[in-house]
CSV table of C-alpha atoms and ligand atoms in Angstrom, one decimal:
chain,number,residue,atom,x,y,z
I,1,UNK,CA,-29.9,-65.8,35.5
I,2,UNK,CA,-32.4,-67.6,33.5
I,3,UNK,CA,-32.6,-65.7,30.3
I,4,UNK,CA,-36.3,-66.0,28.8
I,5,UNK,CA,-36.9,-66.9,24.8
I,6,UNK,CA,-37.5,-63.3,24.5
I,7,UNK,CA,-34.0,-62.1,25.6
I,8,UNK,CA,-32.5,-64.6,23.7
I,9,UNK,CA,-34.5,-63.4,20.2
I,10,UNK,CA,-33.5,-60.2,21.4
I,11,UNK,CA,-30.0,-60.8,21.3
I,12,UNK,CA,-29.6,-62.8,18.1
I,13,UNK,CA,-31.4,-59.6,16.4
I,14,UNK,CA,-28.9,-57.2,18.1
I,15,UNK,CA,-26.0,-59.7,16.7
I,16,UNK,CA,-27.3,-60.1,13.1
I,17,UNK,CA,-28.4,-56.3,13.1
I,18,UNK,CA,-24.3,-55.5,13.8
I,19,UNK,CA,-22.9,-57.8,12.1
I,20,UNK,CA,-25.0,-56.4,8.6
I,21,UNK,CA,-25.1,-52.6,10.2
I,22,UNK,CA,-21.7,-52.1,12.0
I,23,UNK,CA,-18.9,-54.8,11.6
I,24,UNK,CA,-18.4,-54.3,7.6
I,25,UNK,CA,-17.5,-50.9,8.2
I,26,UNK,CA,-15.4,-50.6,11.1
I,27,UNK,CA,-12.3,-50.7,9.1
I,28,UNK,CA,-12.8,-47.7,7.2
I,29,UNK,CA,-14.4,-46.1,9.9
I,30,UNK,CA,-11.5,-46.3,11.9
I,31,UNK,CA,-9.3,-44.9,9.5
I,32,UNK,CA,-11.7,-41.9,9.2
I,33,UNK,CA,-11.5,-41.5,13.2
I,34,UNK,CA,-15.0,-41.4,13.2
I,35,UNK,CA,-18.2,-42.9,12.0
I,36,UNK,CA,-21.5,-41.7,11.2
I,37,UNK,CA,-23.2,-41.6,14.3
I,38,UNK,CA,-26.6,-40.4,12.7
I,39,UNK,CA,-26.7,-42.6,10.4
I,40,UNK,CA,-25.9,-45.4,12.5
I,41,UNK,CA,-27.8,-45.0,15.7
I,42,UNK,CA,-31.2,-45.0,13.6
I,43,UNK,CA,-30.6,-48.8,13.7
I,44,UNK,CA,-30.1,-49.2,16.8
I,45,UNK,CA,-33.3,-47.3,17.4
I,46,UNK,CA,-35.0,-49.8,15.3
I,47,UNK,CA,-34.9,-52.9,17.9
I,48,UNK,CA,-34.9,-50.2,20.9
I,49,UNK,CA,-31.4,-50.2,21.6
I,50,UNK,CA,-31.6,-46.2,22.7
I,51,UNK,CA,-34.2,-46.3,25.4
I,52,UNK,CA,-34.3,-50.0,26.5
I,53,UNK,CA,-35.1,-49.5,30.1
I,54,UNK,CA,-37.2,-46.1,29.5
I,55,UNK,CA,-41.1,-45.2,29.6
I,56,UNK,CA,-42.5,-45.7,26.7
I,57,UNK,CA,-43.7,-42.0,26.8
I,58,UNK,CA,-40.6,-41.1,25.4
I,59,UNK,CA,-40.8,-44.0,22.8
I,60,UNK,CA,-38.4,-46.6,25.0
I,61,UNK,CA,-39.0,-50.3,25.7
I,62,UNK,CA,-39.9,-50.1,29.2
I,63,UNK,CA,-38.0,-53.7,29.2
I,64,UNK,CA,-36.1,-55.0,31.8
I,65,UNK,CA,-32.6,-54.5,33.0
I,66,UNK,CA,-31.9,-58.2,31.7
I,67,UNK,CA,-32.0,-56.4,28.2
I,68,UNK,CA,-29.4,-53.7,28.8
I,69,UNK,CA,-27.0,-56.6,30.2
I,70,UNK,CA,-27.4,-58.7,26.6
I,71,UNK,CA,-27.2,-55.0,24.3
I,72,UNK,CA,-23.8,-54.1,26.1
I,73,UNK,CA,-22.8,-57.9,25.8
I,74,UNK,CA,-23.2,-57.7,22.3
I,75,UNK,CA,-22.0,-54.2,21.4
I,76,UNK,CA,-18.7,-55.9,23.1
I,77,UNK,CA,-18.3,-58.6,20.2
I,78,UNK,CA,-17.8,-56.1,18.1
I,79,UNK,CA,-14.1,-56.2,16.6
I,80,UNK,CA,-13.7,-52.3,18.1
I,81,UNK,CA,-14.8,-50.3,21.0
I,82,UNK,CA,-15.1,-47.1,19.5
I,83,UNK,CA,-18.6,-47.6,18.1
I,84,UNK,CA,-19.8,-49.4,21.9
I,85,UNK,CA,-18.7,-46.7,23.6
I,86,UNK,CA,-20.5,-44.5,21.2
I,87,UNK,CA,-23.4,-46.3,22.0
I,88,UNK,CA,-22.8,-46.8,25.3
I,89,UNK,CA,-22.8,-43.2,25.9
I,90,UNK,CA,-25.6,-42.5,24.4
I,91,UNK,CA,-27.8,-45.2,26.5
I,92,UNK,CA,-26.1,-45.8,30.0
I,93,UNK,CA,-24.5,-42.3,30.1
I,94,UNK,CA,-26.0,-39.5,28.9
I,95,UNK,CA,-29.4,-40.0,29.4
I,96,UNK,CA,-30.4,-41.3,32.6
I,97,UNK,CA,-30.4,-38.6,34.8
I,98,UNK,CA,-32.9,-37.2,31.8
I,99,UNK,CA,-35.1,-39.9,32.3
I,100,UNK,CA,-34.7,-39.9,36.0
I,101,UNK,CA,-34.9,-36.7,37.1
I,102,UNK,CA,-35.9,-34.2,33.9
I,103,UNK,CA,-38.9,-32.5,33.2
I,104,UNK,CA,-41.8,-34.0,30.7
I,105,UNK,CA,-41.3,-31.1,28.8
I,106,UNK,CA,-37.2,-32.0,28.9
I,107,UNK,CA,-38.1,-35.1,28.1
I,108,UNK,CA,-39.8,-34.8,24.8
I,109,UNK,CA,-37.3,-32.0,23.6
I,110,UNK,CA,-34.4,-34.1,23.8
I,111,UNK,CA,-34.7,-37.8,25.4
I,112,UNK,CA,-37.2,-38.4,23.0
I,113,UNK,CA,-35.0,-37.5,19.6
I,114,UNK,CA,-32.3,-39.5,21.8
I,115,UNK,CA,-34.1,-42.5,22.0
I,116,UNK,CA,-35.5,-42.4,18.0
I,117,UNK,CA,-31.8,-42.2,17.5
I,118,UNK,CA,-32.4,-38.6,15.6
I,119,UNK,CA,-29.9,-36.7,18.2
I,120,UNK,CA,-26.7,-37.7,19.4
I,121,UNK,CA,-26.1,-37.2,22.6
I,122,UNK,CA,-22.7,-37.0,24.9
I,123,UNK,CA,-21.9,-36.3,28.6
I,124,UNK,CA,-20.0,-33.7,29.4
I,125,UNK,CA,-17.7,-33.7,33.2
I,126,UNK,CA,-14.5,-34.0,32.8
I,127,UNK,CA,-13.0,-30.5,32.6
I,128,UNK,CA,-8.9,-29.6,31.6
I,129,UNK,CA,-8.2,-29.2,35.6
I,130,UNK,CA,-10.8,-31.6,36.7
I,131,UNK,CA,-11.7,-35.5,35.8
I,132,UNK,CA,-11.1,-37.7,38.6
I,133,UNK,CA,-12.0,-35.4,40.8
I,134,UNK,CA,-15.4,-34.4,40.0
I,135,UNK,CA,-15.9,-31.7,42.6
I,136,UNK,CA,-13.4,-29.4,41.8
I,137,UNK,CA,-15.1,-28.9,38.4
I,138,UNK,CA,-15.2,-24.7,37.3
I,139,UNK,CA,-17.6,-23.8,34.7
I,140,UNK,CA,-20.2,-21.7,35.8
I,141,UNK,CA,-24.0,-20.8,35.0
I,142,UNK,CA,-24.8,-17.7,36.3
I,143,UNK,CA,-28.3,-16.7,36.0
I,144,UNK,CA,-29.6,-14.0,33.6
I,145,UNK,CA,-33.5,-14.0,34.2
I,146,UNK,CA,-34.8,-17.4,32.3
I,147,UNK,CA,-31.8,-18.4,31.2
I,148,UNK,CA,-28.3,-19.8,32.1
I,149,UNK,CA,-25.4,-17.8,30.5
I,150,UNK,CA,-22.3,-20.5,30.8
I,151,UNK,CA,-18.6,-20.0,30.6
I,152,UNK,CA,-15.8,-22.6,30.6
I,153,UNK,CA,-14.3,-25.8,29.0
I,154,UNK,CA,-15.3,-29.8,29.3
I,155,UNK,CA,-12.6,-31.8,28.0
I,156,UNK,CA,-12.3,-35.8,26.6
I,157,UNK,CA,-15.8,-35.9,25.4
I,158,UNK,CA,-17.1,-38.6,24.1
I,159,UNK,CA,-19.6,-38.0,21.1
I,160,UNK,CA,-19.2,-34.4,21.4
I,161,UNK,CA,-18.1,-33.4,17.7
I,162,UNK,CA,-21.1,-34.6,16.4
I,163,UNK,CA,-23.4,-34.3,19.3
I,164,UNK,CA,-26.9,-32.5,19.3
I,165,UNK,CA,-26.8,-32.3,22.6
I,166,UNK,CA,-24.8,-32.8,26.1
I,167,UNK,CA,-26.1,-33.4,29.7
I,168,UNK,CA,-23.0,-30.5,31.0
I,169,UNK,CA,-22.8,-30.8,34.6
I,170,UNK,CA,-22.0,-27.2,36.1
I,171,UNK,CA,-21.6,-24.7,38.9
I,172,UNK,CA,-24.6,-23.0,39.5
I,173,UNK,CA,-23.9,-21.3,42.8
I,174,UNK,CA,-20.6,-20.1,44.9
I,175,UNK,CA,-20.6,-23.3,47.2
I,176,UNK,CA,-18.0,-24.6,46.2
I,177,UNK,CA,-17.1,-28.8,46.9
I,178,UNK,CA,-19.7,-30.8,46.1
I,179,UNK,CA,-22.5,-28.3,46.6
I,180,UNK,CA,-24.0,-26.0,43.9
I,181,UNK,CA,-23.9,-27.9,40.9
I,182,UNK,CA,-26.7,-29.0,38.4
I,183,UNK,CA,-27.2,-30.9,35.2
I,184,UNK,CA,-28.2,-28.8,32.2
I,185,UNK,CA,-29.3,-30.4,28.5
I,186,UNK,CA,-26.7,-28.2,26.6
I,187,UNK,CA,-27.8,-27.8,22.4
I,188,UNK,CA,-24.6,-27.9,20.8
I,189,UNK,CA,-25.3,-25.4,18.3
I,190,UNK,CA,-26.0,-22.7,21.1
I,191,UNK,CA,-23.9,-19.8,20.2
I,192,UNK,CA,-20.4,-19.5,22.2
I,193,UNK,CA,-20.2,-23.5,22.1
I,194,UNK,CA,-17.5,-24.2,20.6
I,195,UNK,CA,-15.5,-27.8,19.4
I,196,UNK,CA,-12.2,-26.6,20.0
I,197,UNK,CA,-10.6,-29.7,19.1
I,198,UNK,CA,-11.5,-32.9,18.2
I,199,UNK,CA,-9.2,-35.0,19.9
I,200,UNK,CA,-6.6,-37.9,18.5
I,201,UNK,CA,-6.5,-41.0,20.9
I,202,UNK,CA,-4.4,-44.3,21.6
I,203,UNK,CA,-7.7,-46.3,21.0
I,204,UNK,CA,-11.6,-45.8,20.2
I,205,UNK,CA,-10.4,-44.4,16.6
I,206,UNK,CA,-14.0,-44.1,15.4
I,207,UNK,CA,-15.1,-42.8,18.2
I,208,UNK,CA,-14.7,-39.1,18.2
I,209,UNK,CA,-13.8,-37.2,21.3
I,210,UNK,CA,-14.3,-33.5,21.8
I,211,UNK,CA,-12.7,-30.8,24.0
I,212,UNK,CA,-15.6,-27.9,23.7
I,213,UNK,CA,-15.4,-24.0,24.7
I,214,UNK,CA,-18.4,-22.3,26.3
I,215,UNK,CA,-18.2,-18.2,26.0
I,216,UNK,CA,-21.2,-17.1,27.6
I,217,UNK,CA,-23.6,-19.9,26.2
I,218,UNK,CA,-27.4,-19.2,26.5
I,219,UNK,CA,-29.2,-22.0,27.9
I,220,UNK,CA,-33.1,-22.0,29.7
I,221,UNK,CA,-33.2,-22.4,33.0
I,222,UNK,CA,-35.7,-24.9,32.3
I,223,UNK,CA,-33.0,-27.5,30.6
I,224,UNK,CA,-31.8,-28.0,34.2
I,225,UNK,CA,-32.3,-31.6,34.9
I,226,UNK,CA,-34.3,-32.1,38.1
I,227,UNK,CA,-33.2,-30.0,41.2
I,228,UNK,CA,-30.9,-26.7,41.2
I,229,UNK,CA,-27.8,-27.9,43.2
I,230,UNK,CA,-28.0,-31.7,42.9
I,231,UNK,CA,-26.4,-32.0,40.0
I,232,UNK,CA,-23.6,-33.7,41.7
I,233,UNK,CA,-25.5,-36.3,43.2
I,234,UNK,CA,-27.3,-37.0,40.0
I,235,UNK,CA,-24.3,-37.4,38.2
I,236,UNK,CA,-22.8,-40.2,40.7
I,237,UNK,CA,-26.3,-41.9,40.6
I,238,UNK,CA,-25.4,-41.8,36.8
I,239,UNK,CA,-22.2,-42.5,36.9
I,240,UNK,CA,-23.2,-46.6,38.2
I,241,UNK,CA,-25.4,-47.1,34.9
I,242,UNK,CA,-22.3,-45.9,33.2
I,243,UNK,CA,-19.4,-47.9,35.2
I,244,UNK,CA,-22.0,-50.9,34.9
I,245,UNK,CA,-22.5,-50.8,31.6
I,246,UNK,CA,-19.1,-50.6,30.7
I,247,UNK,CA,-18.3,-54.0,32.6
I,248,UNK,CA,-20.7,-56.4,30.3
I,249,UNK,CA,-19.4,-54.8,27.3
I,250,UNK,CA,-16.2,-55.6,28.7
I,251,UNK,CA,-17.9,-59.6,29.4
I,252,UNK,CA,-18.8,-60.0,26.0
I,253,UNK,CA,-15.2,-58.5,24.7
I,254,UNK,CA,-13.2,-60.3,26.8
I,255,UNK,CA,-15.0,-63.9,25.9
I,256,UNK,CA,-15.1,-63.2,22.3
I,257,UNK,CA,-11.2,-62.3,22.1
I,258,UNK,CA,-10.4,-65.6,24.6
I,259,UNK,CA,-12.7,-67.4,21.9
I,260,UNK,CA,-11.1,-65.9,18.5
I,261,UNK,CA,-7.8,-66.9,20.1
I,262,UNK,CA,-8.3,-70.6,20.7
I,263,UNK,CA,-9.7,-70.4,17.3
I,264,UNK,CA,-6.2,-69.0,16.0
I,265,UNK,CA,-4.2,-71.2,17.8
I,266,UNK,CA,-5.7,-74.2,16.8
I,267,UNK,CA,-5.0,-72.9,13.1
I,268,UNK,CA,-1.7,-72.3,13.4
I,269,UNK,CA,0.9,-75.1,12.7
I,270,UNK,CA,3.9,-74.8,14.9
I,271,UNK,CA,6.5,-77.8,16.5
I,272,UNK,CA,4.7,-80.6,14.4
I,273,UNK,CA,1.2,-79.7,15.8
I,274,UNK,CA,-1.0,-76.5,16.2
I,275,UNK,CA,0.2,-73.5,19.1
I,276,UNK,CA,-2.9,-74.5,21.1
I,277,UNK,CA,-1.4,-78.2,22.0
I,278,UNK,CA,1.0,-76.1,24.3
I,279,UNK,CA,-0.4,-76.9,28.0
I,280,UNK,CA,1.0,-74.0,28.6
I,281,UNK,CA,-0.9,-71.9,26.5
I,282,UNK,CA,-4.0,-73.8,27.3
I,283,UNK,CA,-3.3,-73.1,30.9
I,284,UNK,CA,-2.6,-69.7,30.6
I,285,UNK,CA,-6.4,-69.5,28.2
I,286,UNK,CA,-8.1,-71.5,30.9
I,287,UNK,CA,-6.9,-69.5,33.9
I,288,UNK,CA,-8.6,-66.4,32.2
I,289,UNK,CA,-11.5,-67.8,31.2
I,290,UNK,CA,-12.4,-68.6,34.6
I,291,UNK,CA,-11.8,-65.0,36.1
I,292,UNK,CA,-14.2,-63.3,33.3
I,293,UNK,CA,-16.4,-66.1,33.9
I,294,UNK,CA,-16.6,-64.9,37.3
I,295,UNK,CA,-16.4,-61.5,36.7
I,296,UNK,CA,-19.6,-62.0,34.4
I,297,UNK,CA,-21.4,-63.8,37.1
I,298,UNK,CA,-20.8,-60.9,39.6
I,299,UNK,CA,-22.1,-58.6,37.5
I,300,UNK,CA,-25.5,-60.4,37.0
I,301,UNK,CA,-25.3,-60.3,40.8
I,302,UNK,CA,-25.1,-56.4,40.0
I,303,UNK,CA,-28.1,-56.3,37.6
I,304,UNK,CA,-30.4,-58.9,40.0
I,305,UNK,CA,-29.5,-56.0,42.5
I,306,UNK,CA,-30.3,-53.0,40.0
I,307,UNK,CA,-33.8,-55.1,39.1
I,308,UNK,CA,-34.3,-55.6,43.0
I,309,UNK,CA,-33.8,-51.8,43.1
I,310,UNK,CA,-30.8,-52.4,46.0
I,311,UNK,CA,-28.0,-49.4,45.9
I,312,UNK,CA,-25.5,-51.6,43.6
I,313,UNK,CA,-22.4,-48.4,44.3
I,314,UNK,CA,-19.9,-50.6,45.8
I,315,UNK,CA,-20.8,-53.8,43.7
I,316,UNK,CA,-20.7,-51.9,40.1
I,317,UNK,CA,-17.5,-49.8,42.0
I,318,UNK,CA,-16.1,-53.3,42.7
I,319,UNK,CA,-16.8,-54.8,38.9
I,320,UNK,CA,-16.2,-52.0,37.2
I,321,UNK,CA,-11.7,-52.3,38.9
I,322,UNK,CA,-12.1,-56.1,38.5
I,323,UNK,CA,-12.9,-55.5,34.6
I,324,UNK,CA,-10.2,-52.6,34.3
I,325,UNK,CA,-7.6,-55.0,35.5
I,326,UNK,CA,-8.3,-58.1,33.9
I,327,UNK,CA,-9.3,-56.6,30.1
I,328,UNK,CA,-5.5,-55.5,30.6
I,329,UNK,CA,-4.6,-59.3,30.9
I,330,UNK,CA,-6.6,-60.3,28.4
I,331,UNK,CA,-5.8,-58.2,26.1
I,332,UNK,CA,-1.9,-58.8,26.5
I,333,UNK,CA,-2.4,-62.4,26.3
I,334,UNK,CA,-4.8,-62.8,23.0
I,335,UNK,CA,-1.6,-60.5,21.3
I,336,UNK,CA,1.2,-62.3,22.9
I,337,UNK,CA,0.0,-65.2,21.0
I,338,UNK,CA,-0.6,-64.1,18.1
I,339,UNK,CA,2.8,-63.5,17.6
I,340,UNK,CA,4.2,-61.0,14.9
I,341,UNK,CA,0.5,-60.5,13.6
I,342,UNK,CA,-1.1,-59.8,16.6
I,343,UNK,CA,1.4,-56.4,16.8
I,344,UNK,CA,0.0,-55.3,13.2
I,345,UNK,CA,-1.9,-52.2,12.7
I,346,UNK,CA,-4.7,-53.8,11.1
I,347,UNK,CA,-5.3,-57.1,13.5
I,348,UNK,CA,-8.4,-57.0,15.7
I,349,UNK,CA,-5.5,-58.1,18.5
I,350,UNK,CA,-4.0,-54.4,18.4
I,351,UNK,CA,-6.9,-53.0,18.2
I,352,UNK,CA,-8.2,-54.8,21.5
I,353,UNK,CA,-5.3,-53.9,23.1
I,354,UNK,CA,-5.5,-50.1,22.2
I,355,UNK,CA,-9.0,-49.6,22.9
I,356,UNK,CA,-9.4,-51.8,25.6
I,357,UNK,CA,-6.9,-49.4,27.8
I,358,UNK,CA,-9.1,-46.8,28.5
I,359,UNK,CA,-11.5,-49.4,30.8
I,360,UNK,CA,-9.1,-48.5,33.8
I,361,UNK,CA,-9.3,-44.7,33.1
I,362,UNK,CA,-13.0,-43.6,31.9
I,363,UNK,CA,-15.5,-43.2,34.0
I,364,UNK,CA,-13.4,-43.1,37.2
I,365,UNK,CA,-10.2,-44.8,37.0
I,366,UNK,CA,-9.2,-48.0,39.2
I,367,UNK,CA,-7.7,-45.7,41.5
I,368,UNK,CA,-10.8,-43.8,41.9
I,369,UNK,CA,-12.7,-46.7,42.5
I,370,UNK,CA,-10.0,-47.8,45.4
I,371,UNK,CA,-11.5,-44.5,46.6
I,372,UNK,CA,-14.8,-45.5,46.5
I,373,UNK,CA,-14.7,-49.2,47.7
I,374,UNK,CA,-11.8,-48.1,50.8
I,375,UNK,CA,-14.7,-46.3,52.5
I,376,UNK,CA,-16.5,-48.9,53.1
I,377,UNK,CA,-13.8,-51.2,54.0
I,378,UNK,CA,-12.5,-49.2,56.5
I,379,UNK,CA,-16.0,-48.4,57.9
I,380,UNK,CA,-16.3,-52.3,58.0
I,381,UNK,CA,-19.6,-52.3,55.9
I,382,UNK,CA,-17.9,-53.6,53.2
I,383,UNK,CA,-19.5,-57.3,53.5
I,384,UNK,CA,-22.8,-55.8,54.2
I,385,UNK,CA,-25.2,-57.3,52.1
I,386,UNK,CA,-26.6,-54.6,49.7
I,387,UNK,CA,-30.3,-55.3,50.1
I,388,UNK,CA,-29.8,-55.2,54.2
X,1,FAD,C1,-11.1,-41.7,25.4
X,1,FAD,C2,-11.8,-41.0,26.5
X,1,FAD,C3,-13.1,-40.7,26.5
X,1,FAD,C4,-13.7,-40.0,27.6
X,1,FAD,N1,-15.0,-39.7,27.5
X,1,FAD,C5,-15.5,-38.9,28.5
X,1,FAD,C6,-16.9,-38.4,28.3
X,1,FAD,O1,-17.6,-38.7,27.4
X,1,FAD,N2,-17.3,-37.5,29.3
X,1,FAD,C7,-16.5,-37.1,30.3
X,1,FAD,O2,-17.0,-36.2,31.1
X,1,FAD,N3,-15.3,-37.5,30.5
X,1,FAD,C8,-14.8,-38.4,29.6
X,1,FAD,N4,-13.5,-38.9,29.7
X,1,FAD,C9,-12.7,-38.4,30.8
X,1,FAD,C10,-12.4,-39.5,31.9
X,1,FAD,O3,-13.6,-39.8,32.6
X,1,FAD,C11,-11.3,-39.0,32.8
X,1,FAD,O4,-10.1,-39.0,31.9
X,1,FAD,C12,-11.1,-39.8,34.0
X,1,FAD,O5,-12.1,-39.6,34.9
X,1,FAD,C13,-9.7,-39.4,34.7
X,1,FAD,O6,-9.7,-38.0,34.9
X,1,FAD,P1,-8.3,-37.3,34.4
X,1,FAD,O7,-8.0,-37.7,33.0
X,1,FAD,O8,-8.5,-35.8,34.7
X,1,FAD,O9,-7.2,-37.9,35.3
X,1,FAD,P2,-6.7,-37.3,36.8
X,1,FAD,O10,-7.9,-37.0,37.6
X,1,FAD,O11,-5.8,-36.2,36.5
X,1,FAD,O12,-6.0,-38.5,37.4
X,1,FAD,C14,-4.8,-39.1,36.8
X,1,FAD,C15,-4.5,-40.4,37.4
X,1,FAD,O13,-4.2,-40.2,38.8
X,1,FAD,C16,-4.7,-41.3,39.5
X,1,FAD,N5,-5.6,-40.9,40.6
X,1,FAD,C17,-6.7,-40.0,40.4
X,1,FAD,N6,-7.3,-39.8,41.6
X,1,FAD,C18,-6.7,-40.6,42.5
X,1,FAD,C19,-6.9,-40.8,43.9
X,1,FAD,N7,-7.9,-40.3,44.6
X,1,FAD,N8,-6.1,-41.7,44.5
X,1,FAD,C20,-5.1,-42.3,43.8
X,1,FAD,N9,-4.8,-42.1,42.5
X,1,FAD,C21,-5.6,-41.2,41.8
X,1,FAD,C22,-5.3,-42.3,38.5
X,1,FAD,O14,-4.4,-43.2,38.2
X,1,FAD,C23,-5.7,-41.4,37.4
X,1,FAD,O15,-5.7,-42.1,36.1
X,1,FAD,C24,-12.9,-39.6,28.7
X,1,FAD,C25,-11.5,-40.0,28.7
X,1,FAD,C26,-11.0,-40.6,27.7
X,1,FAD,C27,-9.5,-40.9,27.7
């Protein structure tokens, strides 16, 4: 990929707009377990960080996918996760089945405040009893004339204690499986939705994470987004912006913590020298380097697809394990040497390592995608090119 002088202005006003707007605070923010989202998201509204890809209707860019691959490359610098996958939520999670599939009236309500970076927006699955697998999911809308009266729990949500507003994925009918669901634009201060707990996490301290109660929640009928019943396939169309997403902001961490390692290294005296003179060190550096290297060229093979307009399940699938896996390498080797320091509480090393854990669990664990990706290898269309 050629990126034009635009995308590059865009990204070195992304980098200077975190490093004054996000990276001074993450500290403190992470000792809060939580950071103020409002606040906060208003800049990123400011250079169109909310809506990049959207109509402009709505107030978004209308810009090219090019532009979402350099925002999540960027958010990934960052020194934490917890604020990029508050983000990332927001954009690639949250709110593309609105823009997809919702009404104009939807639209303005609530994709519009998203986008100005007024509301705060999460998306609500995973349930106590169901997360991997999305189908056996249990709280119901039943309908009450106009409106949608909702019971049950959602658990693990990102951006749900201070939310506005969730895109809930519910049952709607008796099916059962993966019929009868739909995607509803939830306000979180309907009454009988509740944040039962905000929840404490290995990693993504400033990130907060919600498990929410609905007792008979009163929603329109009219917040459903796009079809009665196909809220199950919408969410799995959403679910590749999401797993997508997730792998360039896993790019851009895993180059910047390879690249604030070599510059450790070659600071620190050791044997008569500096730690990086080690081959086997440099080895060990080099070896990595060349897998996210690849990795980061098979997903722009992802987002030429995604521009193209191919089906890109099985190559975001496919990235999406690859970058699980290897952040987990990475992240054990950028502590491993930094020795003693790297293990300390406050070191961006430990932090890495926390956060950078949940890549193989959210959003479909590696196991899930083994799901995914065995399907077409053992109905041998697995090498089938995606535009074919
Ligand atoms: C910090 C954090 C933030 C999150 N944010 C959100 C959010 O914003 N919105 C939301 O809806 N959810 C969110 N989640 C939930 C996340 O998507 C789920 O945790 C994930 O999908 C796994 O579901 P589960 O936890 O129920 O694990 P389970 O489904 O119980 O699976 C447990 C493990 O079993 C294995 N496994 C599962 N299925 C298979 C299979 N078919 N074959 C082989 N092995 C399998 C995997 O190793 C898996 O990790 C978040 C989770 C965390 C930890």
């Amino acid at each position: 990929m050629q990126f034009t002088e635009e995308h590059k202005m865009f990204r070195s006003s992304v980098r200077e707009m975190l490093a004054k707007n996000v990276e001074p605070h993450i500290d403190t923010w992470e000792e809060q377990g939580s950071f103020p989202a409002h606040q906060v998201f208003k800049e990123f509204a400011k250079l169109g960080l909310l809506g990049l890809e959207y109509d402009p209707a709505y107030g978004g860019e209308g810009a090219d996918h090019w532009f979402t691959v350099i925002a999540c490359e960027e958010f990934g610098r960052l020194p934490c996760n917890g604020v990029p996958i508050a983000y990332n939520v927001q954009a690639n999670m949250a709110t593309p089945s609105l823009h997809a599939h919702g009404s104009d009236q939807l639209k303005r309500e609530y994709l519009a405040p998203a986008i100005a970076g007024e509301q705060i927006c999460s998306i609500a699955v995973t349930e106590p009893d169901a997360g991997s697998d999305v189908a056996g999911i249990r709280t119901r809308a039943e309908r009450d004339g106009a409106d949608w009266l909702i019971s049950g729990a959602k658990t693990y949500i990102t951006n749900g204690v201070q939310g506005d507003w969730m895109c809930l994925l519910v049952r709607t009918s008796d099916e059962g499986g993966h019929r009868g669901m739909s995607q509803v634009v939830a306000p979180a201060d309907s009454p009988g939705l509740t944040v039962s707990r905000s929840l404490k996490k290995l990693g993504n301290w400033c990130s907060d994470t919600a498990e929410l109660t609905f007792d008979r929640v009163r929603v329109p009928v009219r917040n459903t987004i796009g079809e009665i019943g196909r809220g199950f396939q919408q969410q799995m169309e959403q679910f590749q912006t999401e797993r997508i997403s997730a792998v360039y902001q896993a790019v851009g961490q895993m180059e910047t913590a390879i690249e604030r390692t070599v510059d450790y290294l070659s600071e620190r005296p050791a044997f008569g020298g500096k730690l990086i003179d080690n081959q086997y060190l440099q080895y060990n550096l080099a070896e990595l380097a060349c897998e996210v290297d690849s990795l980061k060229q098979y997903a722009y093979s992802c987002a030429e697809l995604i521009v193209a307009g191919a089906d890109v399940t099985r190559r975001t699938s496919s990235a999406k394990l690859l970058a699980g896996k290897l952040i987990r390498r990475v992240a054990d080797t950028c502590l491993q040497y930094h020795g003693g320091m790297g293990y300390m509480a406050e070191t961006w090393t430990s932090r890495f390592f926390r956060d950078s854990r949940l890549l193989s669990i959210g959003g479909g664990a590696d196991e899930v995608m083994l799901r995914v990706l065995s399907r077409d290898v053992i109905g041998k269309t697995f090498f089938t090119d995606p535009k074919e």
